[in-house]
mmCIF file of N, CA and C in Angstrom:
data_model
loop_
_atom_site.group_PDB
_atom_site.id
_atom_site.type_symbol
_atom_site.label_atom_id
_atom_site.label_comp_id
_atom_site.label_asym_id
_atom_site.label_seq_id
_atom_site.Cartn_x
_atom_site.Cartn_y
_atom_site.Cartn_z
ATOM 1 N N GLN A 44 0.844 -1.185 0.000
ATOM 2 C CA GLN A 44 0.000 0.000 0.000
ATOM 3 C C GLN A 44 0.879 1.234 0.000
ATOM 4 N N VAL A 45 0.526 2.205 -0.824
ATOM 5 C CA VAL A 45 1.325 3.419 -0.955
ATOM 6 C C VAL A 45 0.871 4.437 0.075
ATOM 7 N N LYS A 46 1.776 4.804 0.951
ATOM 8 C CA LYS A 46 1.556 5.925 1.853
ATOM 9 C C LYS A 46 2.837 6.738 1.856
ATOM 10 N N LEU A 47 2.708 8.017 1.577
ATOM 11 C CA LEU A 47 3.867 8.881 1.391
ATOM 12 C C LEU A 47 3.948 9.891 2.520
ATOM 13 N N VAL A 48 5.133 10.013 3.107
ATOM 14 C CA VAL A 48 5.338 10.962 4.201
ATOM 15 C C VAL A 48 6.572 11.789 3.900
ATOM 16 N N GLU A 49 6.373 13.104 3.779
ATOM 17 C CA GLU A 49 7.469 14.018 3.477
ATOM 18 C C GLU A 49 8.106 14.558 4.753
ATOM 19 N N SER A 50 9.373 14.960 4.609
ATOM 20 C CA SER A 50 10.074 15.650 5.688
ATOM 21 C C SER A 50 11.147 16.531 5.069
ATOM 22 N N GLY A 51 11.672 17.462 5.859
ATOM 23 C CA GLY A 51 12.816 18.251 5.427
ATOM 24 C C GLY A 51 12.534 19.671 5.011
ATOM 25 N N GLY A 52 11.283 20.090 5.011
ATOM 26 C CA GLY A 52 10.991 21.476 4.669
ATOM 27 C C GLY A 52 11.470 22.428 5.751
ATOM 28 N N GLY A 53 11.354 23.707 5.469
ATOM 29 C CA GLY A 53 11.756 24.702 6.449
ATOM 30 C C GLY A 53 11.938 26.059 5.803
ATOM 31 N N SER A 54 12.605 26.933 6.534
ATOM 32 C CA SER A 54 12.862 28.292 6.057
ATOM 33 C C SER A 54 14.344 28.477 5.815
ATOM 34 N N VAL A 55 14.663 29.165 4.720
ATOM 35 C CA VAL A 55 16.053 29.381 4.348
ATOM 36 C C VAL A 55 16.153 30.696 3.590
ATOM 37 N N GLN A 56 17.326 31.285 3.608
ATOM 38 C CA GLN A 56 17.535 32.509 2.833
ATOM 39 C C GLN A 56 17.840 32.166 1.380
ATOM 40 N N ALA A 57 17.579 33.120 0.528
ATOM 41 C CA ALA A 57 17.869 32.940 -0.892
ATOM 42 C C ALA A 57 19.331 32.542 -1.078
ATOM 43 N N GLY A 58 19.538 31.573 -1.978
ATOM 44 C CA GLY A 58 20.873 31.048 -2.201
ATOM 45 C C GLY A 58 21.203 29.828 -1.367
ATOM 46 N N GLY A 59 20.368 29.557 -0.387
ATOM 47 C CA GLY A 59 20.602 28.418 0.488
ATOM 48 C C GLY A 59 20.096 27.101 -0.097
ATOM 49 N N SER A 60 20.173 26.061 0.716
ATOM 50 C CA SER A 60 19.811 24.719 0.275
ATOM 51 C C SER A 60 18.896 24.050 1.294
ATOM 52 N N LEU A 61 18.062 23.154 0.773
ATOM 53 C CA LEU A 61 17.249 22.284 1.598
ATOM 54 C C LEU A 61 17.183 20.915 0.939
ATOM 55 N N ARG A 62 16.958 19.909 1.747
ATOM 56 C CA ARG A 62 16.839 18.542 1.238
ATOM 57 C C ARG A 62 15.516 17.965 1.735
ATOM 58 N N LEU A 63 14.653 17.625 0.803
ATOM 59 C CA LEU A 63 13.371 17.018 1.135
ATOM 60 C C LEU A 63 13.466 15.503 0.981
ATOM 61 N N SER A 64 12.784 14.802 1.864
ATOM 62 C CA SER A 64 12.730 13.344 1.788
ATOM 63 C C SER A 64 11.283 12.878 1.805
ATOM 64 N N CYS A 65 11.074 11.733 1.214
ATOM 65 C CA CYS A 65 9.734 11.143 1.169
ATOM 66 C C CYS A 65 9.874 9.645 1.422
ATOM 67 N N GLU A 66 9.196 9.182 2.440
ATOM 68 C CA GLU A 66 9.186 7.756 2.734
ATOM 69 C C GLU A 66 7.914 7.119 2.183
ATOM 70 N N ASN A 67 8.095 6.034 1.472
ATOM 71 C CA ASN A 67 6.990 5.304 0.851
ATOM 72 C C ASN A 67 6.809 3.981 1.589
ATOM 73 N N SER A 68 5.613 3.756 2.098
ATOM 74 C CA SER A 68 5.377 2.557 2.895
ATOM 75 C C SER A 68 5.113 1.311 2.056
ATOM 76 N N ASP A 69 5.094 1.473 0.735
ATOM 77 C CA ASP A 69 4.855 0.340 -0.151
ATOM 78 C C ASP A 69 6.070 -0.602 -0.121
ATOM 79 N N ASN A 70 5.924 -1.734 -0.776
ATOM 80 C CA ASN A 70 7.029 -2.690 -0.854
ATOM 81 C C ASN A 70 8.243 -2.064 -1.541
ATOM 82 N N PRO A 71 9.455 -2.437 -1.137
ATOM 83 C CA PRO A 71 10.660 -1.920 -1.806
ATOM 84 C C PRO A 71 10.669 -2.285 -3.283
ATOM 85 N N TYR A 72 11.490 -1.523 -4.021
ATOM 86 C CA TYR A 72 11.646 -1.742 -5.457
ATOM 87 C C TYR A 72 10.306 -1.619 -6.188
ATOM 88 N N ALA A 73 9.501 -0.680 -5.730
ATOM 89 C CA ALA A 73 8.232 -0.424 -6.396
ATOM 90 C C ALA A 73 8.478 0.039 -7.828
ATOM 91 N N ASP A 74 7.771 -0.539 -8.766
ATOM 92 C CA ASP A 74 8.017 -0.306 -10.189
ATOM 93 C C ASP A 74 7.071 0.768 -10.727
ATOM 94 N N TYR A 75 7.190 1.984 -10.196
ATOM 95 C CA TYR A 75 6.394 3.078 -10.725
ATOM 96 C C TYR A 75 7.123 4.409 -10.496
ATOM 97 N N CYS A 76 6.651 5.420 -11.170
ATOM 98 C CA CYS A 76 7.234 6.748 -11.063
ATOM 99 C C CYS A 76 6.988 7.347 -9.683
ATOM 100 N N MET A 77 7.917 8.178 -9.279
ATOM 101 C CA MET A 77 7.714 9.020 -8.108
ATOM 102 C C MET A 77 8.171 10.433 -8.461
ATOM 103 N N GLY A 78 7.714 11.385 -7.690
ATOM 104 C CA GLY A 78 8.106 12.753 -8.021
ATOM 105 C C GLY A 78 7.672 13.758 -6.978
ATOM 106 N N TRP A 79 7.903 15.020 -7.293
ATOM 107 C CA TRP A 79 7.553 16.129 -6.417
ATOM 108 C C TRP A 79 6.785 17.182 -7.215
ATOM 109 N N PHE A 80 5.774 17.721 -6.586
ATOM 110 C CA PHE A 80 5.136 18.899 -7.142
ATOM 111 C C PHE A 80 4.991 19.923 -6.029
ATOM 112 N N ARG A 81 4.708 21.161 -6.405
ATOM 113 C CA ARG A 81 4.560 22.217 -5.412
ATOM 114 C C ARG A 81 3.348 23.058 -5.714
ATOM 115 N N GLN A 82 2.853 23.687 -4.685
ATOM 116 C CA GLN A 82 1.662 24.509 -4.850
ATOM 117 C C GLN A 82 1.674 25.667 -3.880
ATOM 118 N N VAL A 83 1.314 26.817 -4.404
ATOM 119 C CA VAL A 83 1.119 28.032 -3.627
ATOM 120 C C VAL A 83 -0.368 28.348 -3.682
ATOM 121 N N PRO A 84 -0.975 28.695 -2.551
ATOM 122 C CA PRO A 84 -2.412 29.009 -2.582
ATOM 123 C C PRO A 84 -2.746 30.063 -3.617
ATOM 124 N N GLY A 85 -3.751 29.770 -4.427
ATOM 125 C CA GLY A 85 -4.184 30.713 -5.455
ATOM 126 C C GLY A 85 -3.443 30.596 -6.769
ATOM 127 N N LYS A 86 -2.443 29.706 -6.819
ATOM 128 C CA LYS A 86 -1.679 29.524 -8.055
ATOM 129 C C LYS A 86 -1.803 28.084 -8.541
ATOM 130 N N LYS A 87 -1.460 27.899 -9.792
ATOM 131 C CA LYS A 87 -1.517 26.553 -10.371
ATOM 132 C C LYS A 87 -0.466 25.654 -9.755
ATOM 133 N N ARG A 88 -0.817 24.401 -9.585
ATOM 134 C CA ARG A 88 0.131 23.387 -9.171
ATOM 135 C C ARG A 88 1.252 23.287 -10.208
ATOM 136 N N GLU A 89 2.477 23.036 -9.753
ATOM 137 C CA GLU A 89 3.621 22.912 -10.664
ATOM 138 C C GLU A 89 4.358 21.605 -10.403
ATOM 139 N N GLY A 90 4.511 20.813 -11.428
ATOM 140 C CA GLY A 90 5.360 19.641 -11.330
ATOM 141 C C GLY A 90 6.809 20.091 -11.241
ATOM 142 N N VAL A 91 7.548 19.571 -10.275
ATOM 143 C CA VAL A 91 8.928 20.012 -10.051
ATOM 144 C C VAL A 91 9.922 19.011 -10.621
ATOM 145 N N ALA A 92 9.787 17.750 -10.239
ATOM 146 C CA ALA A 92 10.725 16.722 -10.687
ATOM 147 C C ALA A 92 10.046 15.373 -10.599
ATOM 148 N N ALA A 93 10.448 14.495 -11.501
ATOM 149 C CA ALA A 93 9.931 13.131 -11.525
ATOM 150 C C ALA A 93 11.089 12.185 -11.800
ATOM 151 N N ILE A 94 10.939 10.940 -11.350
ATOM 152 C CA ILE A 94 11.992 9.967 -11.580
ATOM 153 C C ILE A 94 11.366 8.596 -11.785
ATOM 154 N N SER A 95 11.846 7.901 -12.793
ATOM 155 C CA SER A 95 11.313 6.578 -13.100
ATOM 156 C C SER A 95 11.896 5.541 -12.142
ATOM 157 N N SER A 96 11.353 4.347 -12.189
ATOM 158 C CA SER A 96 11.826 3.294 -11.290
ATOM 159 C C SER A 96 13.276 2.910 -11.577
ATOM 160 N N ASP A 97 13.737 3.154 -12.812
ATOM 161 C CA ASP A 97 15.142 2.853 -13.132
ATOM 162 C C ASP A 97 16.017 4.094 -13.068
ATOM 163 N N GLY A 98 15.499 5.167 -12.449
ATOM 164 C CA GLY A 98 16.341 6.304 -12.107
ATOM 165 C C GLY A 98 16.470 7.414 -13.131
ATOM 166 N N ARG A 99 15.613 7.454 -14.129
ATOM 167 C CA ARG A 99 15.689 8.537 -15.110
ATOM 168 C C ARG A 99 14.913 9.752 -14.609
ATOM 169 N N PRO A 100 15.593 10.914 -14.467
ATOM 170 C CA PRO A 100 14.929 12.100 -13.932
ATOM 171 C C PRO A 100 14.329 12.983 -15.023
ATOM 172 N N ASN A 101 13.393 13.772 -14.597
ATOM 173 C CA ASN A 101 12.788 14.785 -15.467
ATOM 174 C C ASN A 101 12.485 15.990 -14.593
ATOM 175 N N TYR A 102 12.832 17.199 -15.080
ATOM 176 C CA TYR A 102 12.711 18.398 -14.262
ATOM 177 C C TYR A 102 11.907 19.481 -14.961
ATOM 178 N N ALA A 103 11.277 20.306 -14.152
ATOM 179 C CA ALA A 103 10.696 21.532 -14.672
ATOM 180 C C ALA A 103 11.829 22.480 -15.058
ATOM 181 N N ASP A 104 11.608 23.281 -16.081
ATOM 182 C CA ASP A 104 12.640 24.222 -16.530
ATOM 183 C C ASP A 104 13.040 25.174 -15.407
ATOM 184 N N SER A 105 12.106 25.495 -14.544
ATOM 185 C CA SER A 105 12.365 26.474 -13.484
ATOM 186 C C SER A 105 13.351 25.978 -12.437
ATOM 187 N N VAL A 106 13.597 24.661 -12.381
ATOM 188 C CA VAL A 106 14.486 24.127 -11.341
ATOM 189 C C VAL A 106 15.698 23.399 -11.919
ATOM 190 N N LYS A 107 15.772 23.269 -13.219
ATOM 191 C CA LYS A 107 16.902 22.562 -13.840
ATOM 192 C C LYS A 107 18.214 23.192 -13.436
ATOM 193 N N GLY A 108 19.174 22.348 -13.071
ATOM 194 C CA GLY A 108 20.487 22.829 -12.677
ATOM 195 C C GLY A 108 20.579 23.221 -11.214
ATOM 196 N N ARG A 109 19.436 23.288 -10.533
ATOM 197 C CA ARG A 109 19.429 23.660 -9.106
ATOM 198 C C ARG A 109 18.917 22.535 -8.222
ATOM 199 N N PHE A 110 17.958 21.778 -8.711
ATOM 200 C CA PHE A 110 17.349 20.694 -7.946
ATOM 201 C C PHE A 110 17.805 19.347 -8.508
ATOM 202 N N THR A 111 17.932 18.368 -7.612
ATOM 203 C CA THR A 111 18.275 17.007 -8.022
ATOM 204 C C THR A 111 17.341 16.026 -7.330
ATOM 205 N N ILE A 112 16.701 15.204 -8.121
ATOM 206 C CA ILE A 112 15.822 14.168 -7.576
ATOM 207 C C ILE A 112 16.549 12.835 -7.600
ATOM 208 N N SER A 113 16.348 12.044 -6.570
ATOM 209 C CA SER A 113 16.947 10.707 -6.521
ATOM 210 C C SER A 113 16.029 9.784 -5.730
ATOM 211 N N ARG A 114 16.244 8.510 -5.910
ATOM 212 C CA ARG A 114 15.449 7.539 -5.159
ATOM 213 C C ARG A 114 16.318 6.364 -4.755
ATOM 214 N N ASP A 115 15.996 5.808 -3.616
ATOM 215 C CA ASP A 115 16.658 4.608 -3.119
ATOM 216 C C ASP A 115 15.590 3.513 -3.116
ATOM 217 N N ASN A 116 15.650 2.653 -4.099
ATOM 218 C CA ASN A 116 14.593 1.655 -4.253
ATOM 219 C C ASN A 116 14.598 0.621 -3.124
ATOM 220 N N ALA A 117 15.771 0.328 -2.596
ATOM 221 C CA ALA A 117 15.845 -0.656 -1.512
ATOM 222 C C ALA A 117 15.161 -0.127 -0.246
ATOM 223 N N LYS A 118 15.330 1.170 -0.011
ATOM 224 C CA LYS A 118 14.726 1.786 1.174
ATOM 225 C C LYS A 118 13.374 2.411 0.874
ATOM 226 N N ASN A 119 13.031 2.448 -0.412
ATOM 227 C CA ASN A 119 11.769 3.042 -0.847
ATOM 228 C C ASN A 119 11.633 4.493 -0.396
ATOM 229 N N THR A 120 12.693 5.249 -0.617
ATOM 230 C CA THR A 120 12.680 6.664 -0.273
ATOM 231 C C THR A 120 12.991 7.506 -1.504
ATOM 232 N N LEU A 121 12.483 8.703 -1.472
ATOM 233 C CA LEU A 121 12.660 9.681 -2.546
ATOM 234 C C LEU A 121 13.248 10.935 -1.935
ATOM 235 N N THR A 122 14.174 11.555 -2.643
ATOM 236 C CA THR A 122 14.846 12.741 -2.129
ATOM 237 C C THR A 122 14.844 13.842 -3.176
ATOM 238 N N LEU A 123 14.719 15.068 -2.704
ATOM 239 C CA LEU A 123 14.859 16.234 -3.581
ATOM 240 C C LEU A 123 15.869 17.176 -2.942
ATOM 241 N N GLN A 124 17.038 17.268 -3.539
ATOM 242 C CA GLN A 124 18.073 18.207 -3.096
ATOM 243 C C GLN A 124 17.852 19.520 -3.818
ATOM 244 N N MET A 125 17.644 20.571 -3.041
ATOM 245 C CA MET A 125 17.335 21.875 -3.615
ATOM 246 C C MET A 125 18.451 22.852 -3.260
ATOM 247 N N ASN A 126 19.164 23.328 -4.267
ATOM 248 C CA ASN A 126 20.253 24.270 -4.091
ATOM 249 C C ASN A 126 19.912 25.604 -4.753
ATOM 250 N N SER A 127 20.662 26.622 -4.392
ATOM 251 C CA SER A 127 20.473 27.964 -4.977
ATOM 252 C C SER A 127 19.002 28.368 -4.945
ATOM 253 N N LEU A 128 18.404 28.205 -3.802
ATOM 254 C CA LEU A 128 16.971 28.471 -3.676
ATOM 255 C C LEU A 128 16.650 29.949 -3.887
ATOM 256 N N LYS A 129 15.486 30.179 -4.464
ATOM 257 C CA LYS A 129 15.009 31.521 -4.754
ATOM 258 C C LYS A 129 13.693 31.753 -4.024
ATOM 259 N N PRO A 130 13.326 32.985 -3.775
ATOM 260 C CA PRO A 130 12.032 33.250 -3.116
ATOM 261 C C PRO A 130 10.856 32.627 -3.876
ATOM 262 N N GLU A 131 10.944 32.578 -5.185
ATOM 263 C CA GLU A 131 9.858 31.993 -5.975
ATOM 264 C C GLU A 131 9.757 30.479 -5.839
ATOM 265 N N ASP A 132 10.715 29.852 -5.151
ATOM 266 C CA ASP A 132 10.609 28.423 -4.852
ATOM 267 C C ASP A 132 9.740 28.163 -3.627
ATOM 268 N N SER A 133 9.365 29.197 -2.912
ATOM 269 C CA SER A 133 8.538 29.037 -1.719
ATOM 270 C C SER A 133 7.192 28.428 -2.093
ATOM 271 N N ALA A 134 6.828 27.352 -1.413
ATOM 272 C CA ALA A 134 5.585 26.644 -1.719
ATOM 273 C C ALA A 134 5.439 25.474 -0.755
ATOM 274 N N MET A 135 4.279 24.847 -0.813
ATOM 275 C CA MET A 135 4.119 23.551 -0.167
ATOM 276 C C MET A 135 4.583 22.504 -1.170
ATOM 277 N N TYR A 136 5.479 21.647 -0.755
ATOM 278 C CA TYR A 136 6.028 20.615 -1.633
ATOM 279 C C TYR A 136 5.409 19.261 -1.253
ATOM 280 N N TYR A 137 4.967 18.559 -2.279
ATOM 281 C CA TYR A 137 4.313 17.280 -2.085
ATOM 282 C C TYR A 137 5.063 16.167 -2.812
ATOM 283 N N CYS A 138 5.162 15.046 -2.162
ATOM 284 C CA CYS A 138 5.662 13.834 -2.792
ATOM 285 C C CYS A 138 4.496 13.149 -3.496
ATOM 286 N N ALA A 139 4.767 12.565 -4.655
ATOM 287 C CA ALA A 139 3.713 11.923 -5.436
ATOM 288 C C ALA A 139 4.218 10.609 -6.002
ATOM 289 N N ALA A 140 3.284 9.714 -6.267
ATOM 290 C CA ALA A 140 3.670 8.404 -6.811
ATOM 291 C C ALA A 140 2.522 7.805 -7.596
ATOM 292 N N ARG A 141 2.920 7.003 -8.577
ATOM 293 C CA ARG A 141 1.978 6.120 -9.261
ATOM 294 C C ARG A 141 0.827 6.855 -9.953
ATOM 295 N N TRP A 142 1.144 8.003 -10.542
ATOM 296 C CA TRP A 142 0.111 8.678 -11.327
ATOM 297 C C TRP A 142 0.027 8.030 -12.705
ATOM 298 N N PRO A 143 -1.090 8.049 -13.358
ATOM 299 C CA PRO A 143 -1.197 7.446 -14.691
ATOM 300 C C PRO A 143 -0.476 8.273 -15.740
ATOM 301 N N GLY A 144 0.166 7.595 -16.683
ATOM 302 C CA GLY A 144 0.816 8.290 -17.780
ATOM 303 C C GLY A 144 2.326 8.310 -17.628
ATOM 304 N N PRO A 145 3.010 8.989 -18.566
ATOM 305 C CA PRO A 145 4.479 9.027 -18.571
ATOM 306 C C PRO A 145 5.065 9.676 -17.319
ATOM 307 N N CYS A 146 6.328 9.346 -17.098
ATOM 308 C CA CYS A 146 7.023 9.828 -15.902
ATOM 309 C C CYS A 146 7.689 11.174 -16.185
ATOM 310 N N ILE A 147 6.887 12.188 -16.449
ATOM 311 C CA ILE A 147 7.388 13.536 -16.700
ATOM 312 C C ILE A 147 6.565 14.534 -15.892
ATOM 313 N N VAL A 148 7.159 15.687 -15.635
ATOM 314 C CA VAL A 148 6.551 16.605 -14.666
ATOM 315 C C VAL A 148 5.208 17.164 -15.139
ATOM 316 N N ASP A 149 5.061 17.365 -16.440
ATOM 317 C CA ASP A 149 3.780 17.896 -16.918
ATOM 318 C C ASP A 149 2.640 16.911 -16.676
ATOM 319 N N VAL A 150 2.922 15.628 -16.825
ATOM 320 C CA VAL A 150 1.908 14.599 -16.580
ATOM 321 C C VAL A 150 1.674 14.454 -15.078
ATOM 322 N N LEU A 151 2.738 14.544 -14.307
ATOM 323 C CA LEU A 151 2.600 14.546 -12.849
ATOM 324 C C LEU A 151 1.638 15.651 -12.418
ATOM 325 N N ARG A 152 1.872 16.842 -12.924
ATOM 326 C CA ARG A 152 1.033 17.975 -12.554
ATOM 327 C C ARG A 152 -0.432 17.722 -12.894
ATOM 328 N N ALA A 153 -0.648 17.157 -14.077
ATOM 329 C CA ALA A 153 -2.023 16.990 -14.557
ATOM 330 C C ALA A 153 -2.731 15.810 -13.900
ATOM 331 N N ASN A 154 -2.003 14.756 -13.586
ATOM 332 C CA ASN A 154 -2.636 13.498 -13.185
ATOM 333 C C ASN A 154 -2.420 13.079 -11.736
ATOM 334 N N VAL A 155 -1.806 13.926 -10.946
ATOM 335 C CA VAL A 155 -1.449 13.504 -9.595
ATOM 336 C C VAL A 155 -2.683 13.118 -8.780
ATOM 337 N N ASP A 156 -3.815 13.732 -9.064
ATOM 338 C CA ASP A 156 -5.015 13.401 -8.289
ATOM 339 C C ASP A 156 -5.496 11.980 -8.536
ATOM 340 N N SER A 157 -5.018 11.347 -9.589
ATOM 341 C CA SER A 157 -5.356 9.947 -9.867
ATOM 342 C C SER A 157 -4.309 8.986 -9.321
ATOM 343 N N GLY A 158 -3.312 9.522 -8.624
ATOM 344 C CA GLY A 158 -2.279 8.686 -8.022
ATOM 345 C C GLY A 158 -2.275 8.865 -6.516
ATOM 346 N N TYR A 159 -1.074 8.908 -5.972
ATOM 347 C CA TYR A 159 -0.916 9.048 -4.526
ATOM 348 C C TYR A 159 -0.072 10.285 -4.230
ATOM 349 N N ARG A 160 -0.341 10.901 -3.103
ATOM 350 C CA ARG A 160 0.389 12.078 -2.688
ATOM 351 C C ARG A 160 0.528 12.095 -1.180
ATOM 352 N N GLY A 161 1.547 12.787 -0.684
ATOM 353 C CA GLY A 161 1.704 12.946 0.746
ATOM 354 C C GLY A 161 0.961 14.174 1.249
ATOM 355 N N GLN A 162 1.216 14.497 2.502
ATOM 356 C CA GLN A 162 0.547 15.635 3.131
ATOM 357 C C GLN A 162 1.249 16.953 2.859
ATOM 358 N N GLY A 163 2.476 16.894 2.405
ATOM 359 C CA GLY A 163 3.192 18.105 2.043
ATOM 360 C C GLY A 163 4.126 18.600 3.132
ATOM 361 N N THR A 164 5.131 19.346 2.713
ATOM 362 C CA THR A 164 6.055 20.002 3.630
ATOM 363 C C THR A 164 6.338 21.392 3.093
ATOM 364 N N GLN A 165 6.323 22.378 3.974
ATOM 365 C CA GLN A 165 6.433 23.781 3.562
ATOM 366 C C GLN A 165 7.886 24.180 3.376
ATOM 367 N N VAL A 166 8.140 24.862 2.273
ATOM 368 C CA VAL A 166 9.447 25.458 1.998
ATOM 369 C C VAL A 166 9.248 26.964 1.854
ATOM 370 N N THR A 167 10.014 27.726 2.629
ATOM 371 C CA THR A 167 9.936 29.186 2.569
ATOM 372 C C THR A 167 11.329 29.740 2.346
ATOM 373 N N VAL A 168 11.482 30.524 1.287
ATOM 374 C CA VAL A 168 12.766 31.111 0.941
ATOM 375 C C VAL A 168 12.632 32.624 1.043
ATOM 376 N N SER A 169 13.423 33.230 1.881
ATOM 377 C CA SER A 169 13.351 34.683 2.071
ATOM 378 C C SER A 169 14.463 35.371 1.301
ATOM 379 N N SER A 170 14.153 36.586 0.868
ATOM 380 C CA SER A 170 15.138 37.321 0.061
ATOM 381 C C SER A 170 16.091 38.100 0.949
#
């Protein structure tokens, strides 16, 4: 059974770093996509990063070169390393898994409600 629990959010100054983690209670070596999306109240949800079961990443243009997604299939954990953070990165970040369709951020954004998601962790970046 898929249950996702995020951790690692917090407050940081612009230029700083944060590392988000997501624990998946499903069986190890789960053969499906996982990823992260973010949302600010009143704004559209944004797919941030996705990663296939064999480790192929996909990123939103807004985070390329700054964020790195990885997964440990044996431990069934997902990580998002966020560097060079900007105030516009401030949002609630959610872990997602097993959405229908390809393992890319645009599909994650569109289809996450048909998959699984965690409760979210807040990231705040001050200027």
